[in-house]
PDB file of C-alpha atoms in Angstrom:
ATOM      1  CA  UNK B  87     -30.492 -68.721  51.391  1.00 44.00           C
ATOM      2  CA  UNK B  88     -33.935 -66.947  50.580  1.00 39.00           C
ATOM      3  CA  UNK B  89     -34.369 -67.153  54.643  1.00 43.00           C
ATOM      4  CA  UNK B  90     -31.250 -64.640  54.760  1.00 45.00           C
ATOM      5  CA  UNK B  91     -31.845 -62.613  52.059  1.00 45.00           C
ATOM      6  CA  UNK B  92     -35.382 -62.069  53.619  1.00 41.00           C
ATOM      7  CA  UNK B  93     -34.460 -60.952  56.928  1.00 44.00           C
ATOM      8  CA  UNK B  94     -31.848 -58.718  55.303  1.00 48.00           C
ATOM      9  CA  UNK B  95     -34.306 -57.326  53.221  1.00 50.00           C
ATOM     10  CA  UNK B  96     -36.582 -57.000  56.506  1.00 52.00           C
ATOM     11  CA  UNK B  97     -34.193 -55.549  58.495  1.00 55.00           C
ATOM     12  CA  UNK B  98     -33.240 -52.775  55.749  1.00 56.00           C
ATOM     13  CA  UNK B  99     -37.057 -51.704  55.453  1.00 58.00           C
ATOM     14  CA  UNK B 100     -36.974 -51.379  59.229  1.00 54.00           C
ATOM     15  CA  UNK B 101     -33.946 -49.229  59.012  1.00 55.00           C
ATOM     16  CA  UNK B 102     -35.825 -46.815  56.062  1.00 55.00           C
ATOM     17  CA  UNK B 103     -38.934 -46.371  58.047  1.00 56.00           C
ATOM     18  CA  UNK B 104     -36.851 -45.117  61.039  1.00 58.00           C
ATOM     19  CA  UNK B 105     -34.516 -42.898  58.403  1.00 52.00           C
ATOM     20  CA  UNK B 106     -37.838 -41.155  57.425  1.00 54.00           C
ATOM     21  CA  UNK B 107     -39.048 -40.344  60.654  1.00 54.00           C
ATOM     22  CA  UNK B 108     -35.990 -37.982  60.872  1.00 48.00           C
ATOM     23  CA  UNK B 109     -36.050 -33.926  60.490  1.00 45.00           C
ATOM     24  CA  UNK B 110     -35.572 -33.117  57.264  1.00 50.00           C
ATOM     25  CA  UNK B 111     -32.144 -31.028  56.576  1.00 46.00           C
ATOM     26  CA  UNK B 112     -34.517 -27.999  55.120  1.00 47.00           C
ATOM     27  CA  UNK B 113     -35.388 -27.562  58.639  1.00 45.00           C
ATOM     28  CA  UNK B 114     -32.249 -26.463  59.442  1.00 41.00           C
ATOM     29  CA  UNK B 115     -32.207 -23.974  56.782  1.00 45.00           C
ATOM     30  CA  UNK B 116     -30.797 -27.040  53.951  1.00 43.00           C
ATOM     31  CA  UNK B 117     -33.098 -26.854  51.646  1.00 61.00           C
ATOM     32  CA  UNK B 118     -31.277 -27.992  47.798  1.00 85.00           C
ATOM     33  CA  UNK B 119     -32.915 -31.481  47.302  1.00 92.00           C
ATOM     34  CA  UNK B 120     -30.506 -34.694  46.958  1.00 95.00           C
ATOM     35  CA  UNK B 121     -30.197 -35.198  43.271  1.00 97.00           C
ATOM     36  CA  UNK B 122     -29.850 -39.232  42.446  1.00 97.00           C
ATOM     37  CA  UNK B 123     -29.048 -39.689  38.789  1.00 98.00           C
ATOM     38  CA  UNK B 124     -29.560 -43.289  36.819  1.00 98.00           C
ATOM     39  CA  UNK B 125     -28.210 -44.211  33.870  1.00 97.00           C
ATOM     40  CA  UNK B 126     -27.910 -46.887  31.584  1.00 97.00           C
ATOM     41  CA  UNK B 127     -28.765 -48.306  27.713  1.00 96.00           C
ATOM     42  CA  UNK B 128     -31.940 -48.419  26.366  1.00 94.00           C
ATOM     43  CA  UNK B 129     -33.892 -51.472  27.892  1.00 94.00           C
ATOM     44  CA  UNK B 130     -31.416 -52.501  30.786  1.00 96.00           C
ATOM     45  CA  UNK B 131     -33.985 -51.338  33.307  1.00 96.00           C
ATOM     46  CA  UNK B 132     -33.840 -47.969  34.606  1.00 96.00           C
ATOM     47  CA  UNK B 133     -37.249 -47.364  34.365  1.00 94.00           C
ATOM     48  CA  UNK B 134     -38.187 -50.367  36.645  1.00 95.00           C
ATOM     49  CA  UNK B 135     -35.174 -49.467  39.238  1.00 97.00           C
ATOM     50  CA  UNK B 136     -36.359 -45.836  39.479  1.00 97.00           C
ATOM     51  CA  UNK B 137     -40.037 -46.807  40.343  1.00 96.00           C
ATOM     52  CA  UNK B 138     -39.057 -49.000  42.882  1.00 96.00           C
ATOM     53  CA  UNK B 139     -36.818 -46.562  44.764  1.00 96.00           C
ATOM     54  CA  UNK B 140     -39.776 -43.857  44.591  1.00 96.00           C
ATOM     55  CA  UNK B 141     -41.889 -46.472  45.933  1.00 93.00           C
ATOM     56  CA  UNK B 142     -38.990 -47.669  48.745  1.00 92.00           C
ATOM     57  CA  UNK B 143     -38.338 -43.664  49.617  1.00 92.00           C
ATOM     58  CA  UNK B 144     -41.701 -42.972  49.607  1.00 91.00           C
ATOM     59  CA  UNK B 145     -43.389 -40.714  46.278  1.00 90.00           C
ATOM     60  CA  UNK B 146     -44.171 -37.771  49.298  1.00 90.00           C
ATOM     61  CA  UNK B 147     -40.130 -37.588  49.320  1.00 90.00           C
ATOM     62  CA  UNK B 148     -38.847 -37.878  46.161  1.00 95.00           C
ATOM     63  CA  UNK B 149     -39.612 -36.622  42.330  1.00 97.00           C
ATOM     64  CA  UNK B 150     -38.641 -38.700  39.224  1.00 97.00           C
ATOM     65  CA  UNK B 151     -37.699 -36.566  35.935  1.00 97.00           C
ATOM     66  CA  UNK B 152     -37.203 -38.304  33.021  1.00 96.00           C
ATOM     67  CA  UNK B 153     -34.429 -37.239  30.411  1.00 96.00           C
ATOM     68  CA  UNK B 154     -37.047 -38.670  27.170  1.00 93.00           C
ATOM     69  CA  UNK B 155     -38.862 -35.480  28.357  1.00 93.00           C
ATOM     70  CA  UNK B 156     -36.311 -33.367  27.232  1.00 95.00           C
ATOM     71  CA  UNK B 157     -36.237 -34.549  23.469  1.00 94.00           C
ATOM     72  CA  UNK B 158     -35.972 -31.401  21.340  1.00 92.00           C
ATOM     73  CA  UNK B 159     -39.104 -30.392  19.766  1.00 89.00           C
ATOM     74  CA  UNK B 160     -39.276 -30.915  15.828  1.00 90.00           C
ATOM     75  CA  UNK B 161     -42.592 -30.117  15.067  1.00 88.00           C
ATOM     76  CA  UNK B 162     -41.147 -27.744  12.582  1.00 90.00           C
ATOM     77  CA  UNK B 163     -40.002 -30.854  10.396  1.00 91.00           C
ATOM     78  CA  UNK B 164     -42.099 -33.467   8.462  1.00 91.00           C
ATOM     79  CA  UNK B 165     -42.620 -36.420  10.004  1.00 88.00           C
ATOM     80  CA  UNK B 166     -40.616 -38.042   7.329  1.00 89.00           C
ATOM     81  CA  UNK B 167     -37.536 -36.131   8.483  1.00 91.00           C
ATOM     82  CA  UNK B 168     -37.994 -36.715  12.381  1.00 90.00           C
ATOM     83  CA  UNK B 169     -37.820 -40.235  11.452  1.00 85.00           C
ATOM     84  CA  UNK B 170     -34.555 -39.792  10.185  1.00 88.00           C
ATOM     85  CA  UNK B 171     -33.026 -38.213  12.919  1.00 90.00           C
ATOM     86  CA  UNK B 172     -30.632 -39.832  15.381  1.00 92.00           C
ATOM     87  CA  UNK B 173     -32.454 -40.117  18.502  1.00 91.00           C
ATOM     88  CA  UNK B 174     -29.411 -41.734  20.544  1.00 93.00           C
ATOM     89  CA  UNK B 175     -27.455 -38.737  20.368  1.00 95.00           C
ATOM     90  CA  UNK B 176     -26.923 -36.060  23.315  1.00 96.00           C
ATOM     91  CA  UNK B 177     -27.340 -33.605  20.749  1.00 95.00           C
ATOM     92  CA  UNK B 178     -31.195 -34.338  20.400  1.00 95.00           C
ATOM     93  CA  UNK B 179     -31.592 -33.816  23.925  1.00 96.00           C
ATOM     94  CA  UNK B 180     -31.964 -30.080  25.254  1.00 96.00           C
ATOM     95  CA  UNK B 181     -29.844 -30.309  28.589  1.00 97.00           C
ATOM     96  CA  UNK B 182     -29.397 -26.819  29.238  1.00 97.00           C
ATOM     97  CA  UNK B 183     -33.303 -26.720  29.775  1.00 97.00           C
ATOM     98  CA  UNK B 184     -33.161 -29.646  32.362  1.00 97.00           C
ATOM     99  CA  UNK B 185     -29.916 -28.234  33.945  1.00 98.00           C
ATOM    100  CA  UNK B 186     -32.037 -24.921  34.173  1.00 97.00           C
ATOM    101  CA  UNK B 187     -34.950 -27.037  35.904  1.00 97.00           C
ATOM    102  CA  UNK B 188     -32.474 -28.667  38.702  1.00 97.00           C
ATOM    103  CA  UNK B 189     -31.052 -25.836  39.308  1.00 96.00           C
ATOM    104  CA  UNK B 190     -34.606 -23.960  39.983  1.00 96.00           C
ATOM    105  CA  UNK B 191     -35.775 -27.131  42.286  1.00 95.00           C
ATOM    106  CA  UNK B 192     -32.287 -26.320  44.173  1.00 94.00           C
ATOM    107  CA  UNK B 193     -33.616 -23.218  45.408  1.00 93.00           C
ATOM    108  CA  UNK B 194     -37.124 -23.967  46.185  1.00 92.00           C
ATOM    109  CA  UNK B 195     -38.855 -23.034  42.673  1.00 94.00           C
ATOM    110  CA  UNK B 196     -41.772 -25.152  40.714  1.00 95.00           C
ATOM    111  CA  UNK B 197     -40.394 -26.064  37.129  1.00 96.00           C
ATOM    112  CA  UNK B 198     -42.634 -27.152  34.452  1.00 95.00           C
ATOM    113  CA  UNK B 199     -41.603 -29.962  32.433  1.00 94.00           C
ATOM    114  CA  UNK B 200     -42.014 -30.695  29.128  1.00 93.00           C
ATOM    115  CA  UNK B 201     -43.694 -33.940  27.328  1.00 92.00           C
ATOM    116  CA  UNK B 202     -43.018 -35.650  24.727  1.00 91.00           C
ATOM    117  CA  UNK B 203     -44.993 -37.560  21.934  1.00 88.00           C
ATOM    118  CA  UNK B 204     -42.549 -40.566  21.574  1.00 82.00           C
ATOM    119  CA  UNK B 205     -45.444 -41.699  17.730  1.00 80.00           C
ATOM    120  CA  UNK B 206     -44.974 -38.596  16.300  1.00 84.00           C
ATOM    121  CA  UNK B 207     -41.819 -37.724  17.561  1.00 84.00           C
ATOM    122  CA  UNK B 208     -42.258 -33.968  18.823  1.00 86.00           C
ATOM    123  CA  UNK B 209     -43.023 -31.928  22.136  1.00 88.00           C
ATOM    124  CA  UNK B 210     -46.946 -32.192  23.206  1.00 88.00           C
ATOM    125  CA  UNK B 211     -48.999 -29.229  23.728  1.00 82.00           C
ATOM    126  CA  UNK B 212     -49.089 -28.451  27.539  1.00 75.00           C
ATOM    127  CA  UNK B 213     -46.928 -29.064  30.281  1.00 78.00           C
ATOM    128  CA  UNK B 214     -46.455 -30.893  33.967  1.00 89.00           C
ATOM    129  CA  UNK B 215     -46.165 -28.237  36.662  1.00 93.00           C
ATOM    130  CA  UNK B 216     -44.095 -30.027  39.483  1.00 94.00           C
ATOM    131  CA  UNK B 217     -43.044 -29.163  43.196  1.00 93.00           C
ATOM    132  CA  UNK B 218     -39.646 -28.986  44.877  1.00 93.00           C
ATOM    133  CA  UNK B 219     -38.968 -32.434  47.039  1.00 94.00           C
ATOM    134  CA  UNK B 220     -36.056 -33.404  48.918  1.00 94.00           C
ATOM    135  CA  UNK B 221     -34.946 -36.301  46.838  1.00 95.00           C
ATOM    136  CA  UNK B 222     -34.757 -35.908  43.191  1.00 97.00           C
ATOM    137  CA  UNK B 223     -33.701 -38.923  40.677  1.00 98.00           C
ATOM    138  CA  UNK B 224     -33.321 -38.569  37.342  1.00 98.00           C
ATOM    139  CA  UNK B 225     -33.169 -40.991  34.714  1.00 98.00           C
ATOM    140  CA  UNK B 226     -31.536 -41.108  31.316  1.00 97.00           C
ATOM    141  CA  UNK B 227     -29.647 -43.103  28.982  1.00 96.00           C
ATOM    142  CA  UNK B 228     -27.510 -39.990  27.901  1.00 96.00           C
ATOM    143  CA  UNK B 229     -27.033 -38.193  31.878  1.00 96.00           C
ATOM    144  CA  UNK B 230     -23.504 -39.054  32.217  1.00 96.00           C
ATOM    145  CA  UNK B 231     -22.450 -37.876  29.210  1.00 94.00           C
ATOM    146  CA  UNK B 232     -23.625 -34.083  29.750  1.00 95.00           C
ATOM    147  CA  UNK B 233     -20.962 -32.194  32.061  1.00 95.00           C
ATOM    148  CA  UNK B 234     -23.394 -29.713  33.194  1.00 97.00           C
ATOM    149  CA  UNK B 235     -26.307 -31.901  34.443  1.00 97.00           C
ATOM    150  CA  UNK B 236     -23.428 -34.435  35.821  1.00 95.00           C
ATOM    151  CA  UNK B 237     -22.336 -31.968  37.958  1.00 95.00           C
ATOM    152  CA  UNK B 238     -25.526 -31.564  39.599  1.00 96.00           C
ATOM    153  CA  UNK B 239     -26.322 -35.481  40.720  1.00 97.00           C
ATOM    154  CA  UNK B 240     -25.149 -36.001  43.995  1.00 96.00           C
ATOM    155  CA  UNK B 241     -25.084 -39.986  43.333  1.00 96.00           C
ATOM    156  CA  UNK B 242     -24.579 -41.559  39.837  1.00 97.00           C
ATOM    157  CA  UNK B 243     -25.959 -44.892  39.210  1.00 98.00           C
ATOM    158  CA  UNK B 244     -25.401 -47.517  36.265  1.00 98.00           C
ATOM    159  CA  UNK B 245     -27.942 -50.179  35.496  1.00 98.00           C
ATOM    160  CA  UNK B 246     -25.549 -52.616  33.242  1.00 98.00           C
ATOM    161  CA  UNK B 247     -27.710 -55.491  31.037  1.00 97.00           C
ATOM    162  CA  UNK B 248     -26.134 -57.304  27.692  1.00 97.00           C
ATOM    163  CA  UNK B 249     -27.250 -55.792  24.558  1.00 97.00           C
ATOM    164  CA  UNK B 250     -29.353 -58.677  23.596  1.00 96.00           C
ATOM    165  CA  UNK B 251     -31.058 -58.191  26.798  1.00 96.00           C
ATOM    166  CA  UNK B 252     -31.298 -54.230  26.392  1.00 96.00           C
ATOM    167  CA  UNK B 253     -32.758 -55.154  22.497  1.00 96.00           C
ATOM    168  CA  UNK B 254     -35.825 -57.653  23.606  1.00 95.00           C
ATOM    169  CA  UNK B 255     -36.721 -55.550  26.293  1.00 94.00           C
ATOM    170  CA  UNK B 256     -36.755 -52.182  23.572  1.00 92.00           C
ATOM    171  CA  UNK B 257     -38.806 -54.208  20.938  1.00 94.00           C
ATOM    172  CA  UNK B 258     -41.330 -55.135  23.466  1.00 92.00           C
ATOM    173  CA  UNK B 259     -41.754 -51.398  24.462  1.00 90.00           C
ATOM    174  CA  UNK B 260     -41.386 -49.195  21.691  1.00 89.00           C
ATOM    175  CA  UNK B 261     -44.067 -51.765  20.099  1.00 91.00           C
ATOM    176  CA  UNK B 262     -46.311 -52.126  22.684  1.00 89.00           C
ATOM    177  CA  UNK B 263     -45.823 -48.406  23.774  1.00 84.00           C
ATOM    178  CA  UNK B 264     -44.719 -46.329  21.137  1.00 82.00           C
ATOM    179  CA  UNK B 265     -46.623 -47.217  18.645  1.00 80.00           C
ATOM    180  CA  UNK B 266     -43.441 -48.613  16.388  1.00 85.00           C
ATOM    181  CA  UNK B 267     -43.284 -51.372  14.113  1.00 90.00           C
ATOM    182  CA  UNK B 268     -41.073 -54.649  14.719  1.00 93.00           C
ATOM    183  CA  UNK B 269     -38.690 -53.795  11.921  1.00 94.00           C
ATOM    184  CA  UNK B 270     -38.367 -49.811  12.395  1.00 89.00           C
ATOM    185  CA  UNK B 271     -36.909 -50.858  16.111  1.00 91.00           C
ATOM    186  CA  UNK B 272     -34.492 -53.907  14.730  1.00 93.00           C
ATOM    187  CA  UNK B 273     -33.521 -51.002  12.248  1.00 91.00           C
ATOM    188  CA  UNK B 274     -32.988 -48.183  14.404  1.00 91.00           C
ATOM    189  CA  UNK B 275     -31.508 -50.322  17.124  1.00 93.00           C
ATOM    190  CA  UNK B 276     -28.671 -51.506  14.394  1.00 94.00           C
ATOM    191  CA  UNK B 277     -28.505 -48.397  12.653  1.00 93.00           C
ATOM    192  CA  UNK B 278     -27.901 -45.832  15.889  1.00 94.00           C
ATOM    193  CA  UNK B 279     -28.765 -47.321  19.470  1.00 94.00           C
ATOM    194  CA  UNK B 280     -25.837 -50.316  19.696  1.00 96.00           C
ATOM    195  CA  UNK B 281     -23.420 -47.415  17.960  1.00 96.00           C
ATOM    196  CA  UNK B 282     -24.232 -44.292  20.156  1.00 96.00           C
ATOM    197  CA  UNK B 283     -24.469 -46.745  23.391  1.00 97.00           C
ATOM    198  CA  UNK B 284     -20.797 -48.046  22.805  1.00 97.00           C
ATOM    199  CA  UNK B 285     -19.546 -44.242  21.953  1.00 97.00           C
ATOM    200  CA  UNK B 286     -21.890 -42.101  24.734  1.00 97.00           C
ATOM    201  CA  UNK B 287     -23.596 -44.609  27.234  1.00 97.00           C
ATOM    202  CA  UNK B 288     -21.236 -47.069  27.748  1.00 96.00           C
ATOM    203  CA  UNK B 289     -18.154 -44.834  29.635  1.00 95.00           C
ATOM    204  CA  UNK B 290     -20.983 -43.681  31.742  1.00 94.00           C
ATOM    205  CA  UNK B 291     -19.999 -46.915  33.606  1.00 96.00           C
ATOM    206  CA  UNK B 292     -16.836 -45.656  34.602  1.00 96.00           C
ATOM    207  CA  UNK B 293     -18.272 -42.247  35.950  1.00 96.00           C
ATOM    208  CA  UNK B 294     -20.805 -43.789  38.620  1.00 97.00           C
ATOM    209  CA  UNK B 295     -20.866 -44.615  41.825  1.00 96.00           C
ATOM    210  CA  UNK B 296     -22.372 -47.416  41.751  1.00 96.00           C
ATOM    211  CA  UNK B 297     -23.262 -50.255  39.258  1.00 97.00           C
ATOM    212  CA  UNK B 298     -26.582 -52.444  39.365  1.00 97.00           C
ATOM    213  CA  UNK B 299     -27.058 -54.905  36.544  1.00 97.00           C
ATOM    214  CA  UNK B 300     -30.494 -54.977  35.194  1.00 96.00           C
ATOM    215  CA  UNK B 301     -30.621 -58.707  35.042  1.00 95.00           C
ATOM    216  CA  UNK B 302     -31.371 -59.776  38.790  1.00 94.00           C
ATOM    217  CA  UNK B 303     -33.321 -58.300  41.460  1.00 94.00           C
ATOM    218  CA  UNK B 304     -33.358 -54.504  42.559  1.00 96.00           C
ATOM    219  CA  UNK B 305     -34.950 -55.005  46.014  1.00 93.00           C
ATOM    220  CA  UNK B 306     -31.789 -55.096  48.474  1.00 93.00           C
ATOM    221  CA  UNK B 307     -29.976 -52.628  46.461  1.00 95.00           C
ATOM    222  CA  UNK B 308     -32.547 -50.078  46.426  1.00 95.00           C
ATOM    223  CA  UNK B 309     -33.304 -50.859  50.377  1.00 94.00           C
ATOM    224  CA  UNK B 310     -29.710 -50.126  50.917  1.00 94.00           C
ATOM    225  CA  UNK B 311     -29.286 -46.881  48.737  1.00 94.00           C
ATOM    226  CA  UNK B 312     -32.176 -45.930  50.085  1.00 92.00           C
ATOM    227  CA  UNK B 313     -31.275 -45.810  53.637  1.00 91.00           C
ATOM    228  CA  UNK B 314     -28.204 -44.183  52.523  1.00 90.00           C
ATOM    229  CA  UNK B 315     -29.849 -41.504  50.966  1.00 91.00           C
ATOM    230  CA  UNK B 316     -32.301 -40.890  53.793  1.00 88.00           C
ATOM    231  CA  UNK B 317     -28.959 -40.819  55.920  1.00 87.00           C
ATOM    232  CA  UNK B 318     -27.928 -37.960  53.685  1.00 84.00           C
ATOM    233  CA  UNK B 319     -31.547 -36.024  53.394  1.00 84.00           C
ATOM    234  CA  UNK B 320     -32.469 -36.482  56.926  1.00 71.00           C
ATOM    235  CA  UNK B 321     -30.678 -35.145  59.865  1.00 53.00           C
ATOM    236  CA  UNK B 322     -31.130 -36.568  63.579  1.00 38.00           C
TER     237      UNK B 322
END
């Protein structure tokens, strides 16, 4: 069984590394970049599946914009009252600014995106200046449920993982990453990210194209989206 899965795996690689070695479609005058959008809850893995398709495509090809980048900036509130603020709805999130930054990468134009401070909860000082590329995923737990940036992602993905699964793998990070405290994540998960997931998150499902879990292995999906996606990038 590992035997086929191997040369499957093999063969798909060998498939990729001819895909790339096509003419890019902006040499034919095609130049709006292939916009792959992921989705999923908090914790089922989207992070993990998007670095491994930048890797698989190749980070010359493709560039990875995170929707946590596009938290609105409350620096004009205590810290006390950004804590209480519901970070799992889409109203936190300012889409029109990333629907404004796809659509400048669709016509050639740097964008400069935001960072956030995840601690303190606000925007940081400075910004990332970044370059058009032909492939362009984005990842968020909220994408799906924005019609404008929806409308923009030429393939929707859905990383699926139980919410006990999607909880461990949150505690781990927003402790070990975000500098958060064992109880504030048990409480915030109770108190808004199960709730907003089932009301915002969740349908996303229904809107993708395709559905991964976040349980088992990414590496034969992503070596067959991948040569699907350099089928639709590349031109012979």
């Amino acid at each position: 069984m590992w035997q086929k899965h191997a040369y499957k795996l093999h063969s798909l690689e060998h498939k990729v590394r001819k895909a790339k070695g096509m003419t890019h479609a902006s040499d034919s005058g095609i130049s709006q970049p292939y916009v792959i959008g992921v989705c999923g809850g908090s914790g089922s893995g989207k992070t993990t599946f998007c670095r491994q398709l930048v890797n698989f495509l190749g980070k010359d090809h493709v560039l990875h914009i995170s929707q946590d980048a596009y938290y609105k900036d409350l620096t004009h509130l205590s810290f006390e009252q950004r804590q209480q603020i519901n970070f799992d709805h889409p109203d936190i999130i300012e889409f029109p600014l990333l629907v404004s930054h796809l659509d400048e990468l669709s016509i050639g134009k740097c964008v400069t995106l935001p960072m956030y401070d995840f601690a303190k909860h606000c925007r940081l000082i400075g910004n990332q200046i970044v370059t058009p590329k032909p492939i362009v995923i984005v990842e968020g737990v909220l994408l799906f449920n924005d019609s404008d940036t929806e409308k923009r992602i030429n393939h929707k993905i859905f990383i699926d993982a139980p919410e006990e699964v999607r909880f461990e793998r949150r505690l781990k990070r927003d402790v070990r990453e975000r500098g958060r405290t064992a109880e504030s994540v048990q409480n915030q998960f109770k108190a808004t990210v199960s709730p907003m997931h089932n009301i915002f998150v969740e349908p996303g499902k229904n809107k993708a194209d395709l559905v991964v879990s976040g349980e088992h292995s990414f590496e034969t999906i992503i070596a067959e989206l991948s040569l699907k996606v350099l089928r639709e990038v590349w031109v012979n």
